[in-house]
Coordinates of C-alpha atoms in Angstrom, one line a residue:
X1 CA 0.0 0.0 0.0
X2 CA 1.3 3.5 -1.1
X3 CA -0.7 5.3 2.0
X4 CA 1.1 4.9 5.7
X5 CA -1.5 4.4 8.9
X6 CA 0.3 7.8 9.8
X7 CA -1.9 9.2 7.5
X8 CA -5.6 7.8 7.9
X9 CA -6.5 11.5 9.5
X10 CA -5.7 13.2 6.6
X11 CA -7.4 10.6 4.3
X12 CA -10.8 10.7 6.4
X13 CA -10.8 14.9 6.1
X14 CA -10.5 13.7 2.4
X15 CA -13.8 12.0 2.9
X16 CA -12.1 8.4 1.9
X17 CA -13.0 5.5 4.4
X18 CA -10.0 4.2 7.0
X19 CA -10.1 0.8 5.6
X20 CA -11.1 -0.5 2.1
X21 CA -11.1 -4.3 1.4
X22 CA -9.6 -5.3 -2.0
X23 CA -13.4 -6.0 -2.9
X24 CA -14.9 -2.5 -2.8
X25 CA -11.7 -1.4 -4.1
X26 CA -12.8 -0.1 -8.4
X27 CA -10.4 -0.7 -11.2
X28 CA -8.6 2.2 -11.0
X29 CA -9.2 2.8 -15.4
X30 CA -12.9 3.9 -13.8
X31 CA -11.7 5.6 -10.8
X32 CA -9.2 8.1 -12.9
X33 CA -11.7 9.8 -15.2
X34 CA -14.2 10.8 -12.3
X35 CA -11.7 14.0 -12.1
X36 CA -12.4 14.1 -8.8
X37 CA -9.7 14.4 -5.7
X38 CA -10.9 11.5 -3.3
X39 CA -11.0 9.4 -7.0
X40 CA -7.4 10.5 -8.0
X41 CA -6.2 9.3 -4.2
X42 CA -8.3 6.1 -4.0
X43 CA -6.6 5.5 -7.0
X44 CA -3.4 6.0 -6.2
X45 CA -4.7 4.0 -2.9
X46 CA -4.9 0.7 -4.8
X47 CA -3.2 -2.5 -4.1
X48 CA -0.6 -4.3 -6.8
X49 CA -3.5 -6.5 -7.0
X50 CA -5.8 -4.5 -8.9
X51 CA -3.2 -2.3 -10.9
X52 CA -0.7 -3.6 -13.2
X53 CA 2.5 -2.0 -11.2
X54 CA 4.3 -1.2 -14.6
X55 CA 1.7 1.1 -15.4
X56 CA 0.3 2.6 -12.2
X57 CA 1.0 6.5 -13.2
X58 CA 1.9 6.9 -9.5
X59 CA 4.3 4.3 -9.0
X60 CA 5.8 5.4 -12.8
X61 CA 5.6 9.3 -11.7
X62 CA 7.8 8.2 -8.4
X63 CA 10.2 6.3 -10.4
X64 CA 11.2 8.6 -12.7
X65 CA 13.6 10.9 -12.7
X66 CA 11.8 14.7 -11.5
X67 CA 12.9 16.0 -14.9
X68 CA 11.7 13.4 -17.3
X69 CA 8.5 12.9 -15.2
X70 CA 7.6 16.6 -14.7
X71 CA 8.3 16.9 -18.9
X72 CA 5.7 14.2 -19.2
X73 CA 3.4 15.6 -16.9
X74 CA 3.6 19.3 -18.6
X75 CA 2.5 17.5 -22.0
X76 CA -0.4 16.0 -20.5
X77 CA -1.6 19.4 -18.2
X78 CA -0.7 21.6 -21.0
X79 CA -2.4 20.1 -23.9
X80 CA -4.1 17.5 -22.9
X81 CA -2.6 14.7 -24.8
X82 CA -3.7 11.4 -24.4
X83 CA -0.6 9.8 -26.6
X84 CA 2.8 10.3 -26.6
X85 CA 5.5 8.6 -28.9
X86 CA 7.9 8.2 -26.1
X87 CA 5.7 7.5 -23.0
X88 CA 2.9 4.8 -22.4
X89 CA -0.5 6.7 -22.8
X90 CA -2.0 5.7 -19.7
X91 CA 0.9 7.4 -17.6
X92 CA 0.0 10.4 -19.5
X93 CA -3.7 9.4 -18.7
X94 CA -2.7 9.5 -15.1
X95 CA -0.9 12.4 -14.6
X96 CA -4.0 15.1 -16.2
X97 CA -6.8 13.4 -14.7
X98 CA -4.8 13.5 -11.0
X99 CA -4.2 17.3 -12.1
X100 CA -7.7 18.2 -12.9
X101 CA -8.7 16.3 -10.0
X102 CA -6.4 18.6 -7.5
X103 CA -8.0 21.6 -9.1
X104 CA -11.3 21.2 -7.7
X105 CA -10.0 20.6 -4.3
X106 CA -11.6 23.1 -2.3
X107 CA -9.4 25.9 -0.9
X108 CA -9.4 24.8 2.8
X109 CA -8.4 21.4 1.7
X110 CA -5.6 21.9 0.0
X111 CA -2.7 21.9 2.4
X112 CA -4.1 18.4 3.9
X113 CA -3.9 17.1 0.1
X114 CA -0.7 18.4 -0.3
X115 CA 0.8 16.7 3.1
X116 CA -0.4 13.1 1.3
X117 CA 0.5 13.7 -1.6
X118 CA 3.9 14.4 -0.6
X119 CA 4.6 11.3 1.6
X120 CA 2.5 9.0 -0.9
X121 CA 4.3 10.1 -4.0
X122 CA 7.0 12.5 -3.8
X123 CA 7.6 16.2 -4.6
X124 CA 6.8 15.0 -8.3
X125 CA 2.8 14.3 -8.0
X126 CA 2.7 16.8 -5.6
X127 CA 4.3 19.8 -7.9
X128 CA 2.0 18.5 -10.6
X129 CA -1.2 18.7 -7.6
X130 CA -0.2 22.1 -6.7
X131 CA 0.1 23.6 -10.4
X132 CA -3.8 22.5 -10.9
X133 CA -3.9 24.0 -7.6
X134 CA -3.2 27.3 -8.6
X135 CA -4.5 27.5 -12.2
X136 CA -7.8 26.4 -10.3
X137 CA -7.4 29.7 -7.7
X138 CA -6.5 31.6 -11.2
X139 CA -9.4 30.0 -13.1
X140 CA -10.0 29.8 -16.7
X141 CA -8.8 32.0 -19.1
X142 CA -12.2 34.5 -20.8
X143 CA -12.4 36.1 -23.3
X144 CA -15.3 38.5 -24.4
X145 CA -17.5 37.3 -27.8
X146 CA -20.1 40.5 -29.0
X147 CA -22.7 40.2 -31.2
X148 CA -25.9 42.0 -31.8
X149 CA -28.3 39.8 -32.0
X150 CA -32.2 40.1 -31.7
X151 CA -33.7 37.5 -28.8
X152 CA -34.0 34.5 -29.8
X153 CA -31.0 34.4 -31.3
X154 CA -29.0 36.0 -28.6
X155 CA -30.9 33.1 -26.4
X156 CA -29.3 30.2 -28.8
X157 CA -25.7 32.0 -28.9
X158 CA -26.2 32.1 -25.1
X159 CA -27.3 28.3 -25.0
X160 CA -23.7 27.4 -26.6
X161 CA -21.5 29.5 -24.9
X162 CA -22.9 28.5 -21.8
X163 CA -22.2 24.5 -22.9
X164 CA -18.9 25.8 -24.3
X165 CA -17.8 26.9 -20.6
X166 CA -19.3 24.0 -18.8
X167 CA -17.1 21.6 -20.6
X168 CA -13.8 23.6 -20.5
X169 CA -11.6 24.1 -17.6
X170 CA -9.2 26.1 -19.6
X171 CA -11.2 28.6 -21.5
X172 CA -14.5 30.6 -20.8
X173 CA -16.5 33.0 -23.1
X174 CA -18.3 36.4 -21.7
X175 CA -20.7 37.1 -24.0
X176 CA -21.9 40.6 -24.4
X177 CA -24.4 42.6 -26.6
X178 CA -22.6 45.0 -28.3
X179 CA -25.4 47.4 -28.9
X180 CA -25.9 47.7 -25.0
X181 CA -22.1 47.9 -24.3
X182 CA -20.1 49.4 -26.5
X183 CA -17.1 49.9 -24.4
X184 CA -16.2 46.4 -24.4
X185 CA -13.0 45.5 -26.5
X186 CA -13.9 41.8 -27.3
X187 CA -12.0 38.8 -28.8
X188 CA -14.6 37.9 -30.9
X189 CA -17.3 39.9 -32.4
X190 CA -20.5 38.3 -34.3
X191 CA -20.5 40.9 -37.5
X192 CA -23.9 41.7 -39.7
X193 CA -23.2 41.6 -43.3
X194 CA -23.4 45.2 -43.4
X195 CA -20.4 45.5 -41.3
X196 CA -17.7 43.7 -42.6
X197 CA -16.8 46.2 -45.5
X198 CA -15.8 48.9 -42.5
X199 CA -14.7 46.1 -40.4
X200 CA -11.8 45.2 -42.8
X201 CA -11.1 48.9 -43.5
X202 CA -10.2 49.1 -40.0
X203 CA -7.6 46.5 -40.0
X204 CA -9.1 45.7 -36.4
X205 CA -9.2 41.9 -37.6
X206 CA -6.9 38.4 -37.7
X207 CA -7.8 36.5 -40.3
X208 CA -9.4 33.3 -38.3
X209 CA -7.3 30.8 -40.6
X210 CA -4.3 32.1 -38.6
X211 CA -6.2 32.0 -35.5
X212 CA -7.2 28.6 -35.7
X213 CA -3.7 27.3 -37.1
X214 CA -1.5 28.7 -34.7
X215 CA -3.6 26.9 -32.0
X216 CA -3.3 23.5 -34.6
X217 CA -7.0 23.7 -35.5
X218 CA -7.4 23.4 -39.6
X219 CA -10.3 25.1 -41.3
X220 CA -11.2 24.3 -44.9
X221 CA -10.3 26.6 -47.8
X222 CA -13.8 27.5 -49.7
X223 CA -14.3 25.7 -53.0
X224 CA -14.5 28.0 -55.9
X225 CA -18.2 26.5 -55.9
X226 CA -19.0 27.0 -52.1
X227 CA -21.5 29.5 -50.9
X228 CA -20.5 31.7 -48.2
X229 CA -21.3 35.5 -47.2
X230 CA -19.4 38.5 -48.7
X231 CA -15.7 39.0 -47.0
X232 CA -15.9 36.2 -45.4
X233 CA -12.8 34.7 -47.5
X234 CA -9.7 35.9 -48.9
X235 CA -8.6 35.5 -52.7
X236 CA -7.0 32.2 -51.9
X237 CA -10.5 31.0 -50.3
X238 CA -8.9 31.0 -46.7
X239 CA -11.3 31.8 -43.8
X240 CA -10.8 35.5 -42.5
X241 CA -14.5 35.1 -40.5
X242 CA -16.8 32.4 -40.0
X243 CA -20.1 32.9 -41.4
X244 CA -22.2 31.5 -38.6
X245 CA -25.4 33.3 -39.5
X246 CA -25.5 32.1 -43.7
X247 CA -28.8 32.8 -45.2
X248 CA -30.6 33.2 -48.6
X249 CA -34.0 34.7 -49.9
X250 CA -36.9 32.2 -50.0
X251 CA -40.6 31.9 -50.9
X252 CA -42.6 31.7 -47.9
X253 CA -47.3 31.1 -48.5
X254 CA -49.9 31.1 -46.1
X255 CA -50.9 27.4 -47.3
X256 CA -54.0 27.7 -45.7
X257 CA -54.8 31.0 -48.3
X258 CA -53.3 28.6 -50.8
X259 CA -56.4 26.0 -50.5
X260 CA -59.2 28.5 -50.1
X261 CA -58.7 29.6 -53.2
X262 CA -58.0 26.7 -55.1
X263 CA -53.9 26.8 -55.5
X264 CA -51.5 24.1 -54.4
X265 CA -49.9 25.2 -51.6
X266 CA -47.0 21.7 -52.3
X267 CA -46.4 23.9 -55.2
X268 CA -45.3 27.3 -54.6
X269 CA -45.0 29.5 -57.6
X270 CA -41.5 29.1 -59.3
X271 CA -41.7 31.6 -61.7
X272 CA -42.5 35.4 -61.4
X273 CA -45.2 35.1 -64.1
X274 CA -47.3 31.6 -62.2
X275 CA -47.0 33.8 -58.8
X276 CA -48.3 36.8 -60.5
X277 CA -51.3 34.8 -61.6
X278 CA -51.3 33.1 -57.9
X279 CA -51.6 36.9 -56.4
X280 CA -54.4 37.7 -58.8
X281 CA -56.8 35.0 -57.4
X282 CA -55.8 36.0 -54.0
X283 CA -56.4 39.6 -54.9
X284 CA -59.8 38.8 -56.1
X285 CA -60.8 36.0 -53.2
X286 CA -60.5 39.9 -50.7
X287 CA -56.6 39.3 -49.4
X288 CA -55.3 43.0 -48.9
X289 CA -52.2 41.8 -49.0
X290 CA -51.3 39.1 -51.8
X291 CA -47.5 39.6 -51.5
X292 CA -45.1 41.7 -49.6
X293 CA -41.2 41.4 -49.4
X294 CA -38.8 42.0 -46.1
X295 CA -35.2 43.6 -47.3
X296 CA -36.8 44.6 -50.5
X297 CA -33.5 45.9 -52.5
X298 CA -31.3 42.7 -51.2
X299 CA -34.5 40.7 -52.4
X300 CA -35.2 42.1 -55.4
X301 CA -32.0 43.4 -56.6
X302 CA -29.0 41.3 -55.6
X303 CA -30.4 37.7 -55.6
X304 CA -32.8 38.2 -58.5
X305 CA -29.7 39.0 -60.5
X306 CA -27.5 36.2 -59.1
X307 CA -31.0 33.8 -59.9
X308 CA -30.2 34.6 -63.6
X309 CA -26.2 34.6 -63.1
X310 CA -25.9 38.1 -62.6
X311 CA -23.3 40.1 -60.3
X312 CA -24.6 43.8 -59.1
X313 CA -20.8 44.9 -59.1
X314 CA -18.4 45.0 -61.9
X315 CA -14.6 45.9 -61.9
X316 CA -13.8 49.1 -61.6
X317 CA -9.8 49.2 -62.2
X318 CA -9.0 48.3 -58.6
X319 CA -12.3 48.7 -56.9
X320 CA -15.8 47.7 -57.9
X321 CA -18.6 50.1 -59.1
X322 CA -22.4 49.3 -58.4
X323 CA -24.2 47.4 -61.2
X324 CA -27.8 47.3 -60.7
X325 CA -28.9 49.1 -63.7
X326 CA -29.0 46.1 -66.5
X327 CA -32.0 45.1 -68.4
X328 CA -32.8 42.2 -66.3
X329 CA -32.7 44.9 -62.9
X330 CA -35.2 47.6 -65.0
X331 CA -37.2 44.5 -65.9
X332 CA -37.8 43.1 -62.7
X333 CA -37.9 46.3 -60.6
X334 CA -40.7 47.8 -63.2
X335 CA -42.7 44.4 -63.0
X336 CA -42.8 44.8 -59.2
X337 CA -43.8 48.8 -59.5
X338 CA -47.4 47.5 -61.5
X339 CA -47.5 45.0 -59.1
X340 CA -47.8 48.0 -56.4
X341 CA -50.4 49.8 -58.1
X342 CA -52.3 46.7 -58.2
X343 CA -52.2 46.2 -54.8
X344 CA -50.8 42.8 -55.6
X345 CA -47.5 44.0 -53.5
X346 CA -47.4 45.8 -49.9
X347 CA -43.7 47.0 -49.2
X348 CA -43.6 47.6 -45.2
X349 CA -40.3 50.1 -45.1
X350 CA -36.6 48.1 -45.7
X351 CA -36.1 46.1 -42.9
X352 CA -38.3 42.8 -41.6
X353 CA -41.5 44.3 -40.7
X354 CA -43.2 42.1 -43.9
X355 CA -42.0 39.5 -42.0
X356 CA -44.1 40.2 -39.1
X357 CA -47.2 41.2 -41.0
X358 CA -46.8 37.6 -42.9
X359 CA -46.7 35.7 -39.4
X360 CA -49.8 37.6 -38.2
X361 CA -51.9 36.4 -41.6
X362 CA -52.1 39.9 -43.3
X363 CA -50.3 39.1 -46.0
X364 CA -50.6 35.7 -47.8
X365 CA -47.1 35.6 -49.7
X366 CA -43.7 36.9 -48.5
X367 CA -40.2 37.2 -50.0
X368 CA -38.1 36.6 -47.2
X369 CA -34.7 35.0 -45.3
X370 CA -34.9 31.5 -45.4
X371 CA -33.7 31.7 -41.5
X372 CA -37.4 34.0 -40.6
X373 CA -38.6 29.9 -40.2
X374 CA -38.6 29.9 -36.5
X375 CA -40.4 32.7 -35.9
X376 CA -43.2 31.5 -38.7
X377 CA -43.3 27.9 -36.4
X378 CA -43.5 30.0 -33.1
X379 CA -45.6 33.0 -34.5
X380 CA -47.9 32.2 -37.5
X381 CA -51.3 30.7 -36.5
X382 CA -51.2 29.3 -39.8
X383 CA -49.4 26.2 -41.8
X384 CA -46.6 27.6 -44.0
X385 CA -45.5 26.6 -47.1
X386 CA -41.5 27.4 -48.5
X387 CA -40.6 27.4 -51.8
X388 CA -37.2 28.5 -54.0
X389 CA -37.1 32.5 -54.7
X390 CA -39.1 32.4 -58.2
X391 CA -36.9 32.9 -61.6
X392 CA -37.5 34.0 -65.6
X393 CA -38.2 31.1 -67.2
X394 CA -37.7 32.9 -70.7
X395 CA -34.4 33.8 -70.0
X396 CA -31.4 31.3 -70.6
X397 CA -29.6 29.4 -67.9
X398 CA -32.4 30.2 -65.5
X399 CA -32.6 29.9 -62.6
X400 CA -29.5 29.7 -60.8
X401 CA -28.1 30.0 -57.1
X402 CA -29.4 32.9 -55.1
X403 CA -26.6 34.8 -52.2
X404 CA -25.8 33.3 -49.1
X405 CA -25.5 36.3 -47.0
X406 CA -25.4 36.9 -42.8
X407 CA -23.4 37.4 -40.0
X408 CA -20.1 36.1 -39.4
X409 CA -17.8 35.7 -36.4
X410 CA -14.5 37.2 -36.2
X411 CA -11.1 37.4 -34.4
X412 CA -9.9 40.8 -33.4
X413 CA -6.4 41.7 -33.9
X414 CA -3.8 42.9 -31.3
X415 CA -4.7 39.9 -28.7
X416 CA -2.7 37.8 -26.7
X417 CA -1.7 34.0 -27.7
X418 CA -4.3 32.4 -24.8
X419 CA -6.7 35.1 -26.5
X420 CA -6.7 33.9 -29.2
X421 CA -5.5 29.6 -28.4
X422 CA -9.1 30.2 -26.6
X423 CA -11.0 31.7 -29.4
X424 CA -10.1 28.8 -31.6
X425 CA -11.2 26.5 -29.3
X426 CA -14.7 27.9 -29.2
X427 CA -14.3 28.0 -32.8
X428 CA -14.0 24.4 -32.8
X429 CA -16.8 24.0 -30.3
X430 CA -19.2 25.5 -32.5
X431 CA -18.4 23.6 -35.4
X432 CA -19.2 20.0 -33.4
X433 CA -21.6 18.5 -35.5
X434 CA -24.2 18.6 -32.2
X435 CA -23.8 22.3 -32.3
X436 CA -24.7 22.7 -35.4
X437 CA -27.6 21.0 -35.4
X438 CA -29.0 22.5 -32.6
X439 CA -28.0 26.1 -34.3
X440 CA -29.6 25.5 -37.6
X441 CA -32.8 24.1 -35.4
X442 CA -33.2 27.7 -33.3
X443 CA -31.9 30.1 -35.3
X444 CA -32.8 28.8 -38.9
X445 CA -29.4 29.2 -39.8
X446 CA -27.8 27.5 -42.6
X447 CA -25.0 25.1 -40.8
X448 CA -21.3 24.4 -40.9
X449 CA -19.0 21.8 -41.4
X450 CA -16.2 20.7 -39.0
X451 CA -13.7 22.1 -41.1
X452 CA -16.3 25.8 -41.6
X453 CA -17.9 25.6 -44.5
X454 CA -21.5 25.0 -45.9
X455 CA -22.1 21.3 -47.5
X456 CA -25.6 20.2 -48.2
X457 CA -24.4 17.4 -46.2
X458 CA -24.8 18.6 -42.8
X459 CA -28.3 19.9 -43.3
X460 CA -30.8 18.9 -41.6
X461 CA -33.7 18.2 -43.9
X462 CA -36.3 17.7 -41.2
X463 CA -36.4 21.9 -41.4
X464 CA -37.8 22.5 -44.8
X465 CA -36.8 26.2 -45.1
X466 CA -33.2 24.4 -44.7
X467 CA -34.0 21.5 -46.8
X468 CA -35.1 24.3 -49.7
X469 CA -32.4 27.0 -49.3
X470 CA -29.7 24.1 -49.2
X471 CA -31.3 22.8 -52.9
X472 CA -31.6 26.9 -54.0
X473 CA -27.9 27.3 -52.9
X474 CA -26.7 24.2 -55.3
X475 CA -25.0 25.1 -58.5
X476 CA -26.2 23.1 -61.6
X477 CA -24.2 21.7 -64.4
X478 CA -21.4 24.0 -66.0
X479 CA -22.8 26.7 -63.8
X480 CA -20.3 29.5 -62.1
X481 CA -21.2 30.8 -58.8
X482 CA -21.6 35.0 -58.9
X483 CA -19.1 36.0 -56.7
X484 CA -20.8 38.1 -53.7
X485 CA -19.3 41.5 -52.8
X486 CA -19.2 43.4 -49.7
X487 CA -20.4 47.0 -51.8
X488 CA -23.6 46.5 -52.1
X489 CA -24.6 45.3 -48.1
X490 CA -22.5 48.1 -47.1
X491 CA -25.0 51.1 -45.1
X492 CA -24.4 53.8 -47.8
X493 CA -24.9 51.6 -50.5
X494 CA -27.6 50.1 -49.1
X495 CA -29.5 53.1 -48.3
X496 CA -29.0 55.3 -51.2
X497 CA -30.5 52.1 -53.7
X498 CA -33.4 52.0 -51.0
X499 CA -34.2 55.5 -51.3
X500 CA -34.0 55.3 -55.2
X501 CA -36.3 52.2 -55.1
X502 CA -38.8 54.5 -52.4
X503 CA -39.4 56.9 -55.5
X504 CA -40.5 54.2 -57.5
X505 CA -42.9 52.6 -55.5
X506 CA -44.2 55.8 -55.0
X507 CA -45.0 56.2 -58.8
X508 CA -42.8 59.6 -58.5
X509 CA -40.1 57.9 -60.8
X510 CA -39.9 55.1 -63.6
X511 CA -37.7 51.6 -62.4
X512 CA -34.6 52.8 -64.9
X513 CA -34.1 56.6 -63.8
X514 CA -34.5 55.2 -60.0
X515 CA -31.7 52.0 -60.7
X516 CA -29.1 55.0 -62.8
X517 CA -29.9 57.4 -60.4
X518 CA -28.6 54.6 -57.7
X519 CA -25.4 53.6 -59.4
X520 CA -24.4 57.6 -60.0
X521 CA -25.0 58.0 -56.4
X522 CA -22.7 55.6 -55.2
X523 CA -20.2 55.9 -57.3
X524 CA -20.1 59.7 -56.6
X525 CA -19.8 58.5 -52.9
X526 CA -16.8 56.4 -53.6
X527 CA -14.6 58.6 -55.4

């Protein structure tokens, strides 16, 4: 026996028993992992009988020289390495789980564990006992994750990071709402779409690729073919953020509305022309509001181009000049004003308030993020139907993949190494494949690989805004993904087309003088 009768006191204060017989003695490979102090000592308590001595990680951590054994012991505290080419795992084994058991000794405790371990063991065990010790009376290292999300989303990134810093004895996340605090300097920051132009102005960001490979965590370059939001990769398709908040425009009917007047609500309309005749009968059935759209100029503008494989930037030498001014933009932008003066379309302002009035029943059909599902489930007294974001069908090599757009997560720069060696390992967190799934469930989010990037793969095609997004996202044969740009989500940008687009809807000006009028405007802003 490693323990002398000498000290029996100290073991009882431990709150292990005087005398064990060899029967209610546990094999020590189920004792070790209970992380506990009393199950690190009854371990170390254990007759030859029940341990092979060769690979007891006491009687190995005695025998050692201090050097070699404390080297051993660092590589298992440090990283948490269950393997070693030079040393037998289960020493390794031995020496973290005694360490993270010695951390959650309590305070008053610890110089009564520290007297055992020092006559059971040596100065070796004991130096490794009192460095959990102290990182335990230091505690983990935090860093700060912002974001500005709306409830229920804030709830769901709350739900993880609370996980995150239940698991992890090393690292914790503070997560703070950055439109309530602004004074916080944060590690991490969740970023809107509309953001990340200014963001990477500032040169306040590390490209997470470095972030997660100095910490030896490797994220997947992006496939020329890959959908993922605006900035969120470099030229060489490295991760500079992670786009944890990917979504795309969808069709979204009131299925009841659908049935009463005779349409199938399986079948959403797929082209612009079978929902225009869809809006009439609900126009003439007494709907007020056949059809209304939340984001209108992101909607209408940006992915009905990219639908028919068409960019709203162009080159501009070294820059990029706003491109929304084409036939197919007049077209489409025209076809919706007559749709307004037919009361077949109800705009509620530029943001998501359509969304709201679709939930509540006032409007039957609504253009809209595939990630408002959610709130339709919770909200909508009503069953709701999703269909793809309708096309031209007499235009060739329609339709094609709509934007993935959203927020995305990103590193700041000028932080420490454990900043950062922290950040990647909630990085990694996130991207569990349980994670994901219960991010795309709450927050109707399109979801990640392990490696941080979108596959149809990991969908979850129970959710059928995800299940039709996922589809809508897919390139078809010998088809190029339009490359999405950071220009036109920027606030300007965004608000100078919006305005334009205000006029036009108010019959004060036709669709191409509103859609020139925009890209003058901006580019006179940008020189």
């Amino acid at each position: 026996m490693l323990f002398q009768p000498e000290n029996t006191a100290a073991l009882m204060a431990l709150g292990l028993r005087e005398k064990q017989t060899s029967s209610e003695r546990p094999d020590w490979r189920q004792a070790l992992p209970m992380a506990s102090p009393s199950a690190c000592l009854r371990a170390a308590s254990f007759s030859g009988s029940g341990i092979p001595s060769s690979s007891h990680p006491l009687r190995v951590a005695r025998s050692s020289a201090a050097s070699k054994a404390v080297r051993i012991m660092v590589v298992a505290i440090d990283e948490g390495h269950n393997e070693s080419h030079r040393h037998p795992s289960t020493n390794l084994e031995g020496c973290r789980w005694i360490y993270r058991g010695a951390r959650q000794v309590p305070e008053a405790r610890r110089s009564v564990v520290m007297s055992v371990l020092s006559r059971m063991c040596g100065a070796v065990m004991a130096a490794v006992c009192a460095a959990g010790m102290a990182q335990a009376a230091q505690g983990p290292h935090v860093v700060t994750l912002s974001h500005t999300f709306e409830p229920p989303r804030a709830s769901a990134l709350a739900a993880l990071v609370a996980r995150f810093n239940a698991a992890s004895e090393k690292d914790h996340i503070a997560l703070h709402d950055a439109a309530g605090d602004a004074t916080q300097a944060p590690t991490l920051m969740v970023v809107q779409s509309g953001e990340v132009a200014a963001l990477q102005r500032a040169r306040r960001i590390r490209p997470l690729h470095q972030v997660m490979a100095q910490a030896g965590f490797a994220l997947s370059r992006a496939p020329g073919s890959a959908a993922y939001a605006a900035g969120t990769v470099d030229a060489r398709g490295r991760p500079l953020g992670l786009p944890i908040g990917l979504h795309t425009p969808l069709l979204f009917v009131n299925r009841q509305a659908f049935r009463e007047v005779g349409l199938d609500p399986e079948r959403p309309p797929h082209t612009w022309h079978s929902l225009q005749d869809a809006l009439g009968k609900l126009a003439e059935a007494g709907y007020a509001c056949p059809y209304t759209v939340a984001r209108p100029s992101w909607v209408m503008l940006d992915n009905v181009s990219a639908r028919h494989h068409l960019a709203v930037t162009e080159p501009a030498g070294r820059a990029e000049r706003l491109s929304v001014n084409g036939m197919l933009q007049i077209r489409h932008v025209a076809l919706m004003a007559s749709w307004v003066r037919a009361r077949y379309l109800h705009l509620f302002g530029r943001g998501v308030e359509a969304e709201q009035r679709f939930a509540r029943g006032e409007c039957a059909v609504l253009a809209a993020s595939s990630a408002s599902w959610p709130q339709f489930v919770q909200a909508a007294g009503f069953e709701v139907g999703v269909g793809e974001l309708p096309y031209y069908d007499d235009l060739p090599g329609a339709p094609g993949p709509t934007l993935a757009d959203g927020a995305s997560l990103w590193a700041a720069s000028g932080k420490s190494r454990n900043d950062y060696r922290t950040a990647a390992r909630f990085v990694r967190f996130l991207l569990e494949p349980e994670n994901q799934l219960y991010w795309q469930r709450t927050t109707g989010f399109l979801p990640l690989n392990s490696r941080g990037v979108f596959v149809r793969d990991t969908v979850d095609m129970t959710q059928p805004n995800l299940r039709v997004a996922s589809q809508q996202l897919q390139l078809g044969p010998k088809m190029r993904r339009v490359t999405a740009s950071t220009l036109p989500n920027s606030l300007a940008v965004r608000t100078i087309v919006e305005d334009e687009l205000d006029r036009v809807w108010a019959d004060i000006q036709p669709a191409k003088q509103a859609l020139d009028n925009a890209v003058e405007r901006v580019g006179a802003v940008r020189e």
